[in-house]
Short mmCIF file of C-alpha atoms in Angstrom, two decimals:
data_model
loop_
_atom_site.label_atom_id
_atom_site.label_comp_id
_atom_site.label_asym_id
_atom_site.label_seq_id
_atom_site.Cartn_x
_atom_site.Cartn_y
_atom_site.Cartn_z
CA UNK A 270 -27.95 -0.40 60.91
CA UNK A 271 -26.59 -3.96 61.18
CA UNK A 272 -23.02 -2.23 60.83
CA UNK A 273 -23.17 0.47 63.59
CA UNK A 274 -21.43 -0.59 66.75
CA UNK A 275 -19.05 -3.36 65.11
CA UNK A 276 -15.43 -3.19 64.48
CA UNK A 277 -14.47 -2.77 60.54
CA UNK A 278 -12.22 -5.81 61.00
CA UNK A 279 -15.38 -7.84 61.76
CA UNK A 280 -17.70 -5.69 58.73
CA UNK A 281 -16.14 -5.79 56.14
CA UNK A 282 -12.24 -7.52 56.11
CA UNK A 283 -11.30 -10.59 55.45
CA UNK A 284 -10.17 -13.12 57.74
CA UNK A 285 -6.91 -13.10 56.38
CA UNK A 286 -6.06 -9.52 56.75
CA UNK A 287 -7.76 -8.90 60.13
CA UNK A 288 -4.41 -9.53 61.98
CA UNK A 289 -2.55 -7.22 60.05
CA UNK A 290 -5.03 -4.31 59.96
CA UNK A 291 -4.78 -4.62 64.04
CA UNK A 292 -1.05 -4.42 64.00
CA UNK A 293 -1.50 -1.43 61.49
CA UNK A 294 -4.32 0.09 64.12
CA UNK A 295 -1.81 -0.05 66.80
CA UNK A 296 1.09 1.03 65.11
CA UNK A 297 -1.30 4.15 63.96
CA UNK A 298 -1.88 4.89 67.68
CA UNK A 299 1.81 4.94 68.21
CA UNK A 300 3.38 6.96 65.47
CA UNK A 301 0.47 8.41 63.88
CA UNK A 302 1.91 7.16 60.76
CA UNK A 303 -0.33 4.52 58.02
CA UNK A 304 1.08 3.03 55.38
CA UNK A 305 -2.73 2.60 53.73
CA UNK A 306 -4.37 6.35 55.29
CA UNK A 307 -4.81 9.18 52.82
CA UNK A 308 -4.61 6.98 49.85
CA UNK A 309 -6.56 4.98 47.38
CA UNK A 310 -5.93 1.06 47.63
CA UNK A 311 -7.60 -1.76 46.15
CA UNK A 312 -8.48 -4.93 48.59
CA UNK A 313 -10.82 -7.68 48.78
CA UNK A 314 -14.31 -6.80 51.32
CA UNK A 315 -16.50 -8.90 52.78
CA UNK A 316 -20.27 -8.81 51.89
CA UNK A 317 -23.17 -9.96 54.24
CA UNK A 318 -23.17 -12.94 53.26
CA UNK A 319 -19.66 -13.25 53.62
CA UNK A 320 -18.38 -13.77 49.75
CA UNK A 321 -15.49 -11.13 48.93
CA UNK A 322 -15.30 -8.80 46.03
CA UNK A 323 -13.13 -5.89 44.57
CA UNK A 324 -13.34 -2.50 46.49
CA UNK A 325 -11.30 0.94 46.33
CA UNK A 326 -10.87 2.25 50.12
CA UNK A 327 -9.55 5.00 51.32
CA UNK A 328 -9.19 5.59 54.93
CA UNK A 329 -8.66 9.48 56.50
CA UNK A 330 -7.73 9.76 59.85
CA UNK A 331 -9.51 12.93 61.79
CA UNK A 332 -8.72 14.12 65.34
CA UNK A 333 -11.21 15.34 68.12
CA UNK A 334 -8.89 16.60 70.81
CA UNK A 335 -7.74 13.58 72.28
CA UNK A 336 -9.99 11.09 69.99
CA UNK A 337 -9.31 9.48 66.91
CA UNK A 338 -11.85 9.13 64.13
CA UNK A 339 -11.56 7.54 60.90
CA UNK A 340 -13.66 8.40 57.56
CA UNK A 341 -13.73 6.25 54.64
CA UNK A 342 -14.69 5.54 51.65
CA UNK A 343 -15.59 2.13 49.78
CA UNK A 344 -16.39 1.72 46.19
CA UNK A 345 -17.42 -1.69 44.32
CA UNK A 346 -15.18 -1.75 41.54
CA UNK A 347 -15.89 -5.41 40.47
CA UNK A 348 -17.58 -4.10 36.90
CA UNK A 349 -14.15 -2.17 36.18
CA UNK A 350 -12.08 -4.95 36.94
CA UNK A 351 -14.44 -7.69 35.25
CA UNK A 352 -14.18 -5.09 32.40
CA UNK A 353 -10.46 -4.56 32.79
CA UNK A 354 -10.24 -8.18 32.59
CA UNK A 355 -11.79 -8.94 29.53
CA UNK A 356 -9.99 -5.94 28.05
CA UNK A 357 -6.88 -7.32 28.45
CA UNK A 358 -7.99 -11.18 27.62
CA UNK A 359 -8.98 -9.39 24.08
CA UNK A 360 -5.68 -7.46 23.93
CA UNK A 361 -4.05 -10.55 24.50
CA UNK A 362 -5.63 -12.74 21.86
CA UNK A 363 -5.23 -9.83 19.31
CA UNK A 364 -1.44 -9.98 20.48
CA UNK A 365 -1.92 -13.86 19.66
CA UNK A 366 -3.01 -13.43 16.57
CA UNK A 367 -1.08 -10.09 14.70
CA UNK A 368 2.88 -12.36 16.73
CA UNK A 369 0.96 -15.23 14.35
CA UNK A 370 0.03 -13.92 10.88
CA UNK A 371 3.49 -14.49 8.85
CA UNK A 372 2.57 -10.65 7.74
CA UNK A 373 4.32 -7.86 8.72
CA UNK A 374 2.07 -5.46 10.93
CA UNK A 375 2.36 -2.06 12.93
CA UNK A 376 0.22 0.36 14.89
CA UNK A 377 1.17 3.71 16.01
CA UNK A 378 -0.72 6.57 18.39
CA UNK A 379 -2.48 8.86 17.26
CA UNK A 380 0.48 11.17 17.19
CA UNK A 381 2.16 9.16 14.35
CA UNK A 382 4.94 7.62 17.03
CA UNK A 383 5.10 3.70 16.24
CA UNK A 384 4.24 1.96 19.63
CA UNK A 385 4.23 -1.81 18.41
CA UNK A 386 5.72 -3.93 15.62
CA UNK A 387 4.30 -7.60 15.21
CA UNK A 388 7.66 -10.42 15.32
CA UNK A 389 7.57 -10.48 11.29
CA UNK A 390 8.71 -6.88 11.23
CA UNK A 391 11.44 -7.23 13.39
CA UNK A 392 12.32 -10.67 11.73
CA UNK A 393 12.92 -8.58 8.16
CA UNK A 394 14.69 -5.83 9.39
CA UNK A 395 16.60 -6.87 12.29
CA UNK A 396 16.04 -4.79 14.92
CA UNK A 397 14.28 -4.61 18.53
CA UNK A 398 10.90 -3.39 19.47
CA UNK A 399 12.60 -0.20 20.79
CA UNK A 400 14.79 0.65 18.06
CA UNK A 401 11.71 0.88 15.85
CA UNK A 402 9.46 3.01 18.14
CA UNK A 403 8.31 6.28 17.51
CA UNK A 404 10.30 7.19 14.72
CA UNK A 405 12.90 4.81 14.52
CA UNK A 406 11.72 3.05 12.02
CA UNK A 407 12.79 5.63 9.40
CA UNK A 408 16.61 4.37 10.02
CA UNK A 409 14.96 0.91 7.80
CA UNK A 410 14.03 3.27 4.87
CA UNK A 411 16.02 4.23 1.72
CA UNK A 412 17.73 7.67 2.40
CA UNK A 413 16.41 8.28 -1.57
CA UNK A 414 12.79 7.60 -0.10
CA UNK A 415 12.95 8.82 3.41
CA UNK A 416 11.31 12.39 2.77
CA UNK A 417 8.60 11.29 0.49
CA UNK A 418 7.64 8.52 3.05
CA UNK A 419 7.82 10.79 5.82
CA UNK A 420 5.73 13.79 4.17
CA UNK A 421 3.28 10.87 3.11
CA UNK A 422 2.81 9.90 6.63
CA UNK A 423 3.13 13.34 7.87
CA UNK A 424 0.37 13.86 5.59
CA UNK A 425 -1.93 10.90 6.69
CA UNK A 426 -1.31 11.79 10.36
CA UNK A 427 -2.35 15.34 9.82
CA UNK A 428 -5.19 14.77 7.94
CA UNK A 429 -6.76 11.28 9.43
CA UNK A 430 -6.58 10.07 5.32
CA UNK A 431 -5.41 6.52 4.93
CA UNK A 432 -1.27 6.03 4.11
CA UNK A 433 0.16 4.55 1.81
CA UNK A 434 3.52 4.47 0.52
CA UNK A 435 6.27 2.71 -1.22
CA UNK A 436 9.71 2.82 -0.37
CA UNK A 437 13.01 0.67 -0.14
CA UNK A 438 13.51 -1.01 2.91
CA UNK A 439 16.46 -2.24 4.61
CA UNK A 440 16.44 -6.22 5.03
CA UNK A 441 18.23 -6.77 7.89
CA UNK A 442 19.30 -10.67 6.95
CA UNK A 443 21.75 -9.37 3.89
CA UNK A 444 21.86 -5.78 4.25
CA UNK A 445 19.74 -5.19 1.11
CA UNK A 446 17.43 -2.46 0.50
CA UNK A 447 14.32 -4.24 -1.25
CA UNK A 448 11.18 -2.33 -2.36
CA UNK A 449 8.02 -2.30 -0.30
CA UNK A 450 4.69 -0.79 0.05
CA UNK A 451 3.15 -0.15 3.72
CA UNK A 452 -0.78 1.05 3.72
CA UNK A 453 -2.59 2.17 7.23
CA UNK A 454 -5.68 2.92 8.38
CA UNK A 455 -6.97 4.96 11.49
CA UNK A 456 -8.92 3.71 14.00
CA UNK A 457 -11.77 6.06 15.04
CA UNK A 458 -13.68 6.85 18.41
CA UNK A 459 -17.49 7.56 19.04
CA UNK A 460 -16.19 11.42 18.75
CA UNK A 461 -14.66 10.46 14.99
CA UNK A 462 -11.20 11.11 17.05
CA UNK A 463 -8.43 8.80 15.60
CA UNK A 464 -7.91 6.21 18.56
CA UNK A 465 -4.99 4.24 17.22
CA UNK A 466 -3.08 3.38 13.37
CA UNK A 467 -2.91 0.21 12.25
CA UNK A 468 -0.86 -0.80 9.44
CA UNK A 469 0.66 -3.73 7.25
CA UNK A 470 4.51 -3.88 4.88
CA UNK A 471 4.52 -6.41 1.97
CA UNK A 472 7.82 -6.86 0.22
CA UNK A 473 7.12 -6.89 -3.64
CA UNK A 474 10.70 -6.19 -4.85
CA UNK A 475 10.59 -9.98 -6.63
CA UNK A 476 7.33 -8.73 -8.32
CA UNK A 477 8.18 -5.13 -9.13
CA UNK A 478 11.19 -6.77 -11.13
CA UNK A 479 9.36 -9.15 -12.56
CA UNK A 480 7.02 -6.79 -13.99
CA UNK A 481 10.30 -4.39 -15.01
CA UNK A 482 11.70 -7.61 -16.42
CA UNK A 483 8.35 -8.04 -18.25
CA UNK A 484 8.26 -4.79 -19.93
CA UNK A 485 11.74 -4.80 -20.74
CA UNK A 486 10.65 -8.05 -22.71
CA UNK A 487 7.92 -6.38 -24.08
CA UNK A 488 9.56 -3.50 -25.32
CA UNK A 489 12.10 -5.64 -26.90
CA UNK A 490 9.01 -7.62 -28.83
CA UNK A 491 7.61 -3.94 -29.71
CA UNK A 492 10.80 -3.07 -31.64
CA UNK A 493 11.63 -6.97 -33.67
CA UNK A 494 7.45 -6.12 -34.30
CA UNK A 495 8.36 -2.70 -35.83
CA UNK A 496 11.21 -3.59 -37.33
CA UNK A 497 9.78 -6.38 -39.00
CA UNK A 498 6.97 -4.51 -40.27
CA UNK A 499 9.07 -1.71 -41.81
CA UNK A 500 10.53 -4.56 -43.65
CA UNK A 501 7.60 -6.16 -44.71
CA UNK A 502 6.16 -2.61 -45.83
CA UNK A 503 9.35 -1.44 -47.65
CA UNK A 504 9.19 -5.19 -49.69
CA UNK A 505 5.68 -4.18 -50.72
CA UNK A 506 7.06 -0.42 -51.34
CA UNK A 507 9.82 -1.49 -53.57
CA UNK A 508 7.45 -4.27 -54.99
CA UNK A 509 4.78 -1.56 -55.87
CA UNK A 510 7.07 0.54 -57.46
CA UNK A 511 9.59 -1.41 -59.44
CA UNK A 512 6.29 -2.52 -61.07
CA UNK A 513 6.35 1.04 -63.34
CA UNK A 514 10.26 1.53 -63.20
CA UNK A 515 10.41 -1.92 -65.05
CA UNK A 516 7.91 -0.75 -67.01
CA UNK A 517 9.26 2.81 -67.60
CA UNK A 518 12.64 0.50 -68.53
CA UNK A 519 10.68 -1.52 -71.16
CA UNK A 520 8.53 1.55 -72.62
CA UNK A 521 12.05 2.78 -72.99
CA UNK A 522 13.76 0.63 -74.86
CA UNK A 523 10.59 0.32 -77.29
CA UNK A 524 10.77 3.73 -77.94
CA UNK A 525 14.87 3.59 -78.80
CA UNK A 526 14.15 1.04 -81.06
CA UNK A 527 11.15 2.13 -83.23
CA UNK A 528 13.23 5.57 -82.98
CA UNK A 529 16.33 3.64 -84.35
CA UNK A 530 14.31 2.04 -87.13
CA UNK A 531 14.90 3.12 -90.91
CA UNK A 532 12.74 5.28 -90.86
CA UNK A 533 12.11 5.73 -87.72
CA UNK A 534 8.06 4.24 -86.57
CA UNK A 535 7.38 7.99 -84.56
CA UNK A 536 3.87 6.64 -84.10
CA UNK A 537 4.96 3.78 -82.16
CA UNK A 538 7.94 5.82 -80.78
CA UNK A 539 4.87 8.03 -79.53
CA UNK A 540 2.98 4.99 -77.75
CA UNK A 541 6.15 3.87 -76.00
CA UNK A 542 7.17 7.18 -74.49
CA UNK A 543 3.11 8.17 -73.53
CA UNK A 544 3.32 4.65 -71.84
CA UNK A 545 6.56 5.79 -69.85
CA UNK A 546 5.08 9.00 -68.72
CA UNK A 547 1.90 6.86 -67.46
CA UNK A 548 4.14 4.55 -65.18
CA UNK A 549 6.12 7.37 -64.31
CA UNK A 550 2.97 9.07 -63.57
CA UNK A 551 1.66 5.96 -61.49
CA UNK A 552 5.29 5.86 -59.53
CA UNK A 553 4.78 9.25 -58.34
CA UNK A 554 1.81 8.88 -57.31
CA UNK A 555 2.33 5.51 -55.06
CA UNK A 556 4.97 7.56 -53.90
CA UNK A 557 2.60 10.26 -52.60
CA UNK A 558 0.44 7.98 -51.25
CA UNK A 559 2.99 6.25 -49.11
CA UNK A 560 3.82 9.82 -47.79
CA UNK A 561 0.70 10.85 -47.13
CA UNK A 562 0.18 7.87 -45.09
CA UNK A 563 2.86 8.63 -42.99
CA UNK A 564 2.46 12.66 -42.54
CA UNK A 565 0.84 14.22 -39.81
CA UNK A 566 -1.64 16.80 -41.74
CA UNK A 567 -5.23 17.61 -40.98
CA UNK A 568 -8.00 15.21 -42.02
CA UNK A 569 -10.11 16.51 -44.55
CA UNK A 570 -13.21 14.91 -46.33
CA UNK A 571 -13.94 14.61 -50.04
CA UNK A 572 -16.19 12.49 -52.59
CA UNK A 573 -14.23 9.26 -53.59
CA UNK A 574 -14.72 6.60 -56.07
CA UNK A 575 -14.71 3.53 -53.52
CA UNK A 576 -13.89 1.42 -56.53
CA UNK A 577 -11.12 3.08 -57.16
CA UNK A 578 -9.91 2.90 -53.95
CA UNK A 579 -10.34 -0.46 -53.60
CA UNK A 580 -8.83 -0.57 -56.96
CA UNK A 581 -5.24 1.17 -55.35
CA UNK A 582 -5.17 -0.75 -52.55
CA UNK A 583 -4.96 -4.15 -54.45
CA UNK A 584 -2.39 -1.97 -56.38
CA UNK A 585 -0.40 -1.62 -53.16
CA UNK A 586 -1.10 -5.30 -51.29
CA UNK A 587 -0.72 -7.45 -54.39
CA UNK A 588 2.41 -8.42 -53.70
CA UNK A 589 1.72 -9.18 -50.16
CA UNK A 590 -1.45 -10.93 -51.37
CA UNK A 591 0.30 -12.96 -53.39
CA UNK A 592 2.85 -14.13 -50.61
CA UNK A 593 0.15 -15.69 -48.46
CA UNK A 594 -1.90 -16.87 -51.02
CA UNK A 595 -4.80 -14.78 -50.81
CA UNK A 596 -7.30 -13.64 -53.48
#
């Protein structure tokens, strides 16, 4: 009620644009023209008590035959704009901090198109802000691993699942492509609608050949290993065996000479050549041991004399035994 019967300019505007909402009255009268009617503005009002806050007005001018009327409308809008505020005082420290981690970060819409790139990304490959957006950054990526990186993020975008993918990337300081691995996650809404994508790139090219370098060693180790295992087990192999060759060799020549005697000692003759046929008999059968161990068959189960066993395998490592002194 205080209101009725006083001019807006004395409500609810400020001192300091009281003169020019007069001029704008009168040039209204004039020209019918208003460079603030039929639209929404923002502007500082005056409250009772005569501090100013935020308002939206808008101001429609209506005609009763020769009188002018005006409606409006005023809205507090200080909550959106303290709101607004601190929305952009947090996107600003966020900016702070992802232009000061010495990582290399990214977001993208919800679409998939890249919107921002922290400095470390453009640093590495070289290129502006723009030349990176939406789907620029592609150009950076190995022609090799361009399609699987795109159907991977395709994929992701599609699907809301987290990316990941590794791919060579162009370094922009030497013009070499050096391997890299970029992961992303979505950022969801009340509604579990993907709001935004954030996402990091770490160059590991020095580790991944490291690690290549590494198994390349390793390999290398694997095969001096082997080979100097085959060695050590064909020593023992020839060891194990020229044991009853020599003493096929000596059985021999025993038998050639009681044979050769006048007249010949056949019983003895007898003895040497049964003792030829055992350590020919005990050469074969190292011999089909060895093979055995070595021959892909079928595993099959039988009742065996464990003192036997133990028996051939002394048989066998003897000679290796021997060599580092154990008994």
């Amino acid at each position: 009620l205080e209101a009725l019967g006083r001019r807006m300019s004395e409500t609810i505007i400020p001192m300091r644009y009281r003169a020019a909402h007069e001029t704008g009255l009168r040039h209204f009268f004039q020209t019918g023209e208003g460079r603030v009617l039929n639209k929404r503005i923002e502007i500082s009002a005056l409250r009772r008590n005569g501090e100013e806050f935020p308002v939206e007005l808008s101001i429609t001018p209506l005609k009763f035959g020769e009188t002018w009327m005006f409606s409006g409308f005023l809205r507090d809008i200080s909550d959106r704009l303290r709101s607004e505020e601190q929305l952009r005082r947090s996107e600003l420290n966020l900016r702070r901090m992802t232009e000061t981690i010495p990582e290399m970060l990214w977001s993208a819409a919800p679409d998939g198109a890249v919107d921002y790139c922290n400095a470390r990304v453009l640093e590495y490959t070289g290129l502006a802000q723009d030349d990176i957006a939406g789907a620029g950054w592609m150009k950076t990526v190995h022609p090799d691993d361009a399609l699987n990186t795109e159907r991977a993020w395709a994929h992701s975008v599609q699907s809301g699942d987290p990316f990941q993918a590794e791919f060579r990337c162009l370094r922009g300081s030497d013009g070499m492509f050096r391997w890299c691995v970029s992961r992303a996650l979505p950022l969801r809404g009340f509604d579990g609608f993907i709001l935004k994508w954030y996402g990091t790139i770490v160059d590991f090219h020095d580790r991944r050949q490291a690690e290549e370098a590494l198994r390349n060693t390793q390999a290398e180790l694997a095969h001096v290993n082997r080979v100097m295992t085959m060695g050590e087990l064909a020593a023992s192999i020839a060891h194990e065996v020229n044991q009853p060759l020599a003493s096929i060799i000596a059985s021999g020549d025993s038998c050639t000479a009681w044979l050769a005697n006048e007249p010949p000692n056949l019983e003895r003759a007898r003895a040497a050549a049964g003792r030829v046929i055992q350590a020919a008999t005990q050469a074969s059968e190292i011999v089909q041991r060895i093979r055995a161990l070595f021959k892909k068959t079928t595993a099959s189960t039988a009742s065996v004399n464990v003192n036997a066993v133990i028996e051939d395998t002394i048989s066998l490592l003897r000679h290796e035994a021997q060599r580092h002194s154990i008994s």
